[in-house]
PDB file of C-alpha atoms in Angstrom:
ATOM      1  CA  MET A 296     131.665  76.965  82.685  1.00 39.00           C
ATOM      2  CA  LYS A 297     130.484  73.177  83.494  1.00 40.00           C
ATOM      3  CA  PRO A 298     126.953  72.731  83.871  1.00 41.00           C
ATOM      4  CA  LEU A 299     125.218  72.125  86.758  1.00 41.00           C
ATOM      5  CA  LEU A 300     124.222  68.657  87.136  1.00 40.00           C
ATOM      6  CA  ASP A 301     124.456  67.308  83.595  1.00 42.00           C
ATOM      7  CA  TYR A 302     127.166  65.229  83.936  1.00 38.00           C
ATOM      8  CA  ASP A 303     130.049  65.037  86.744  1.00 36.00           C
ATOM      9  CA  PHE A 304     133.137  62.793  85.526  1.00 32.00           C
ATOM     10  CA  GLU A 305     134.104  62.122  89.216  1.00 36.00           C
ATOM     11  CA  VAL A 306     130.355  60.525  90.080  1.00 38.00           C
ATOM     12  CA  GLY A 307     128.987  59.919  86.630  1.00 45.00           C
ATOM     13  CA  PRO A 308     125.356  60.979  85.353  1.00 60.00           C
ATOM     14  CA  VAL A 309     122.440  61.774  87.163  1.00 63.00           C
ATOM     15  CA  VAL A 310     120.378  59.086  87.648  1.00 68.00           C
ATOM     16  CA  ILE A 311     116.533  60.058  87.911  1.00 74.00           C
ATOM     17  CA  ASP A 312     114.259  57.475  89.729  1.00 75.00           C
ATOM     18  CA  LYS A 313     111.046  57.148  87.500  1.00 77.00           C
ATOM     19  CA  GLU A 314     109.472  54.356  88.923  1.00 77.00           C
ATOM     20  CA  GLY A 315     107.506  56.170  91.632  1.00 82.00           C
ATOM     21  CA  ALA A 316     105.181  59.097  91.048  1.00 86.00           C
ATOM     22  CA  THR A 317     108.063  62.088  91.439  1.00 84.00           C
ATOM     23  CA  SER A 318     111.365  62.580  90.433  1.00 83.00           C
ATOM     24  CA  ALA A 319     114.208  64.521  92.583  1.00 83.00           C
ATOM     25  CA  ILE A 320     117.264  66.096  91.925  1.00 83.00           C
ATOM     26  CA  ILE A 321     119.644  68.155  94.078  1.00 85.00           C
ATOM     27  CA  LEU A 322     120.216  71.787  92.209  1.00 86.00           C
ATOM     28  CA  HIS A 323     123.288  73.902  93.190  1.00 85.00           C
ATOM     29  CA  LEU A 324     122.235  77.413  93.357  1.00 89.00           C
ATOM     30  CA  THR A 325     125.101  79.950  93.207  1.00 92.00           C
ATOM     31  CA  PRO A 326     124.148  83.671  93.074  1.00 94.00           C
ATOM     32  CA  GLY A 327     124.419  84.914  89.282  1.00 94.00           C
ATOM     33  CA  GLU A 328     125.320  81.607  87.941  1.00 92.00           C
ATOM     34  CA  PRO A 329     122.573  79.738  85.971  1.00 90.00           C
ATOM     35  CA  VAL A 330     120.486  76.429  86.907  1.00 88.00           C
ATOM     36  CA  VAL A 331     120.979  73.861  84.276  1.00 86.00           C
ATOM     37  CA  PHE A 332     118.847  70.885  84.462  1.00 85.00           C
ATOM     38  CA  PRO A 333     119.566  67.498  83.339  1.00 84.00           C
ATOM     39  CA  ALA A 334     118.665  66.885  79.615  1.00 85.00           C
ATOM     40  CA  GLU A 335     116.284  64.016  80.566  1.00 84.00           C
ATOM     41  CA  PHE A 336     114.148  66.360  83.259  1.00 83.00           C
ATOM     42  CA  VAL A 337     113.966  68.992  80.160  1.00 85.00           C
ATOM     43  CA  ALA A 338     112.920  66.566  78.064  1.00 86.00           C
ATOM     44  CA  ASP A 339     110.071  65.112  80.178  1.00 86.00           C
ATOM     45  CA  ILE A 340     109.103  68.440  80.902  1.00 88.00           C
ATOM     46  CA  GLY A 341     108.205  68.462  77.118  1.00 89.00           C
ATOM     47  CA  GLU A 342     108.291  72.586  77.421  1.00 90.00           C
ATOM     48  CA  LYS A 343     110.777  74.737  76.365  1.00 87.00           C
ATOM     49  CA  ALA A 344     109.760  77.726  79.091  1.00 92.00           C
ATOM     50  CA  GLY A 345     108.692  77.408  82.395  1.00 93.00           C
ATOM     51  CA  LEU A 346     107.168  79.730  85.172  1.00 96.00           C
ATOM     52  CA  VAL A 347     109.068  80.064  88.229  1.00 94.00           C
ATOM     53  CA  VAL A 348     107.467  81.433  91.002  1.00 95.00           C
ATOM     54  CA  MET A 349     108.730  81.583  94.514  1.00 92.00           C
ATOM     55  CA  HIS A 350     106.779  81.297  97.764  1.00 88.00           C
ATOM     56  CA  HIS A 351     108.258  84.347 100.224  1.00 86.00           C
ATOM     57  CA  LYS A 352     106.969  82.220 103.317  1.00 81.00           C
ATOM     58  CA  ASP A 353     107.684  78.832 102.667  1.00 85.00           C
ATOM     59  CA  ARG A 354     110.786  79.803 100.307  1.00 89.00           C
ATOM     60  CA  VAL A 355     109.399  77.178  98.240  1.00 90.00           C
ATOM     61  CA  VAL A 356     110.718  77.853  94.173  1.00 91.00           C
ATOM     62  CA  LYS A 357     107.849  76.043  91.686  1.00 93.00           C
ATOM     63  CA  ILE A 358     108.426  75.401  88.048  1.00 92.00           C
ATOM     64  CA  PHE A 359     105.379  75.177  85.984  1.00 95.00           C
ATOM     65  CA  PRO A 360     106.237  74.066  82.412  1.00 94.00           C
ATOM     66  CA  VAL A 361     104.748  76.486  79.842  1.00 94.00           C
ATOM     67  CA  ALA A 362     104.103  76.673  76.287  1.00 92.00           C
ATOM     68  CA  ASN A 363     102.976  80.281  75.913  1.00 92.00           C
ATOM     69  CA  GLU A 364     105.297  83.270  77.535  1.00 94.00           C
ATOM     70  CA  ASP A 365     102.257  85.443  77.758  1.00 96.00           C
ATOM     71  CA  ILE A 366     102.033  85.228  81.444  1.00 98.00           C
ATOM     72  CA  TYR A 367     100.375  87.531  83.760  1.00 98.00           C
ATOM     73  CA  LEU A 368     100.490  88.145  87.747  1.00 98.00           C
ATOM     74  CA  LEU A 369      97.340  89.115  89.527  1.00 98.00           C
ATOM     75  CA  ARG A 370      97.659  90.695  93.130  1.00 97.00           C
ATOM     76  CA  ILE A 371      95.037  91.371  95.281  1.00 97.00           C
ATOM     77  CA  GLU A 372      95.770  93.203  98.412  1.00 96.00           C
ATOM     78  CA  ILE A 373      92.743  92.648 100.363  1.00 95.00           C
ATOM     79  CA  SER A 374      92.224  95.165 103.604  1.00 93.00           C
ATOM     80  CA  ASP A 375      89.212  93.451 104.808  1.00 88.00           C
ATOM     81  CA  LEU A 376      88.901  89.869 104.258  1.00 89.00           C
ATOM     82  CA  SER A 377      85.291  88.672 104.675  1.00 88.00           C
ATOM     83  CA  ARG A 378      83.008  85.562 103.861  1.00 85.00           C
ATOM     84  CA  ASN A 379      81.839  87.113 101.021  1.00 91.00           C
ATOM     85  CA  PHE A 380      85.505  87.750  99.368  1.00 92.00           C
ATOM     86  CA  LEU A 381      85.747  84.538  97.747  1.00 91.00           C
ATOM     87  CA  LYS A 382      82.259  84.570  96.261  1.00 94.00           C
ATOM     88  CA  GLN A 383      82.808  87.733  94.735  1.00 96.00           C
ATOM     89  CA  LEU A 384      86.127  86.965  93.384  1.00 96.00           C
ATOM     90  CA  ASN A 385      84.726  83.922  91.804  1.00 95.00           C
ATOM     91  CA  PHE A 386      82.153  85.944  90.140  1.00 97.00           C
ATOM     92  CA  ALA A 387      84.769  88.325  88.837  1.00 97.00           C
ATOM     93  CA  PHE A 388      86.483  85.329  87.502  1.00 98.00           C
ATOM     94  CA  ASN A 389      83.573  83.770  85.659  1.00 97.00           C
ATOM     95  CA  ASP A 390      82.602  86.952  84.441  1.00 97.00           C
ATOM     96  CA  ALA A 391      85.914  87.193  82.921  1.00 98.00           C
ATOM     97  CA  LYS A 392      86.226  83.730  81.710  1.00 98.00           C
ATOM     98  CA  LEU A 393      89.111  83.430  83.939  1.00 97.00           C
ATOM     99  CA  SER A 394      89.347  79.675  84.806  1.00 95.00           C
ATOM    100  CA  ASP A 395      92.661  78.490  83.769  1.00 95.00           C
ATOM    101  CA  ILE A 396      94.977  79.369  86.211  1.00 97.00           C
ATOM    102  CA  ILE A 397      98.724  78.410  86.014  1.00 97.00           C
ATOM    103  CA  PHE A 398      98.846  78.933  90.055  1.00 96.00           C
ATOM    104  CA  THR A 399      97.707  80.160  92.975  1.00 95.00           C
ATOM    105  CA  THR A 400      98.222  80.914  96.633  1.00 91.00           C
ATOM    106  CA  GLY A 401      94.847  81.395  97.231  1.00 89.00           C
ATOM    107  CA  VAL A 402      94.445  83.751 100.325  1.00 90.00           C
ATOM    108  CA  CYS A 403      97.273  84.425 102.313  1.00 83.00           C
ATOM    109  CA  LEU A 404      98.855  86.413 104.680  1.00 80.00           C
ATOM    110  CA  ARG A 405     102.535  88.138 104.352  1.00 78.00           C
ATOM    111  CA  GLY A 406     103.122  89.823 107.459  1.00 73.00           C
ATOM    112  CA  GLU A 407     100.382  92.207 108.357  1.00 77.00           C
ATOM    113  CA  ARG A 408      99.085  92.264 104.947  1.00 84.00           C
ATOM    114  CA  CYS A 409      96.461  89.977 103.209  1.00 92.00           C
ATOM    115  CA  TYR A 410      97.101  88.882  99.542  1.00 94.00           C
ATOM    116  CA  TYR A 411      95.404  86.752  96.670  1.00 95.00           C
ATOM    117  CA  GLU A 412      97.932  85.804  94.094  1.00 96.00           C
ATOM    118  CA  CYS A 413      97.162  83.845  90.766  1.00 97.00           C
ATOM    119  CA  TYR A 414      99.428  83.353  87.702  1.00 98.00           C
ATOM    120  CA  PHE A 415      97.268  83.097  84.221  1.00 98.00           C
ATOM    121  CA  ILE A 416      97.788  83.523  80.535  1.00 97.00           C
ATOM    122  CA  PRO A 417      95.273  86.229  79.383  1.00 97.00           C
ATOM    123  CA  ASP A 418      94.493  84.942  75.992  1.00 96.00           C
ATOM    124  CA  GLN A 419      91.607  83.096  77.853  1.00 97.00           C
ATOM    125  CA  LEU A 420      90.133  86.189  78.880  1.00 98.00           C
ATOM    126  CA  VAL A 421      86.934  87.846  77.089  1.00 98.00           C
ATOM    127  CA  VAL A 422      87.139  90.950  79.072  1.00 98.00           C
ATOM    128  CA  THR A 423      90.318  93.298  78.854  1.00 98.00           C
ATOM    129  CA  LEU A 424      92.827  93.006  81.320  1.00 98.00           C
ATOM    130  CA  ASN A 425      91.625  96.770  82.542  1.00 97.00           C
ATOM    131  CA  GLU A 426      87.995  95.622  82.642  1.00 98.00           C
ATOM    132  CA  LEU A 427      88.984  92.648  84.788  1.00 98.00           C
ATOM    133  CA  GLU A 428      91.226  94.838  86.936  1.00 98.00           C
ATOM    134  CA  ASP A 429      88.216  97.291  87.438  1.00 98.00           C
ATOM    135  CA  SER A 430      85.740  94.683  88.392  1.00 98.00           C
ATOM    136  CA  LEU A 431      87.865  93.420  90.879  1.00 98.00           C
ATOM    137  CA  LYS A 432      88.371  96.598  92.516  1.00 98.00           C
ATOM    138  CA  LYS A 433      84.777  96.719  93.245  1.00 97.00           C
ATOM    139  CA  ILE A 434      85.127  93.884  95.450  1.00 97.00           C
ATOM    140  CA  PRO A 435      84.548  95.120  98.848  1.00 95.00           C
ATOM    141  CA  GLY A 436      87.231  94.772 101.233  1.00 93.00           C
ATOM    142  CA  VAL A 437      89.679  94.857  97.819  1.00 96.00           C
ATOM    143  CA  SER A 438      92.454  98.015  98.726  1.00 96.00           C
ATOM    144  CA  ARG A 439      94.993  97.407  95.665  1.00 97.00           C
ATOM    145  CA  VAL A 440      94.940  95.319  92.205  1.00 98.00           C
ATOM    146  CA  VAL A 441      98.034  94.993  90.631  1.00 98.00           C
ATOM    147  CA  LEU A 442      98.170  93.088  87.063  1.00 98.00           C
ATOM    148  CA  LYS A 443     101.303  92.860  85.445  1.00 98.00           C
ATOM    149  CA  LYS A 444     103.234  90.725  82.752  1.00 98.00           C
ATOM    150  CA  VAL A 445     105.699  88.384  84.028  1.00 98.00           C
ATOM    151  CA  SER A 446     109.183  88.667  82.711  1.00 92.00           C
TER     152      SER A 446
END
């Protein structure tokens, strides 16, 4: 199988523009087939793994280079969003020392449901994952908390 975008004999090598603040390439997405990045992109990322997050509402996919593959999803389903929710969430995060978040949706709606989601490495926590989950369940308006390892 020919790697995507690594080299195309008809068009020539992929040229990555590094002059500005961003670089872009077009990836071809084929169900069941791997997506291959140009070697120059991978070298610039500087890590051997990446957390890939798809935001369903916008259908936007983001890739975050990570050195540690022990990453957890925290999903909080909010049944009653109040002004106090974010303050209480901040207190719970501070108590657990959860400050280094790889990605967060913030508070967002998906259909009729309201969520807060984030991805983080649990090594930073000064509490167990169960203790973090219990503290989040106590926040008024929280109907469900999901903590699971990303695979």
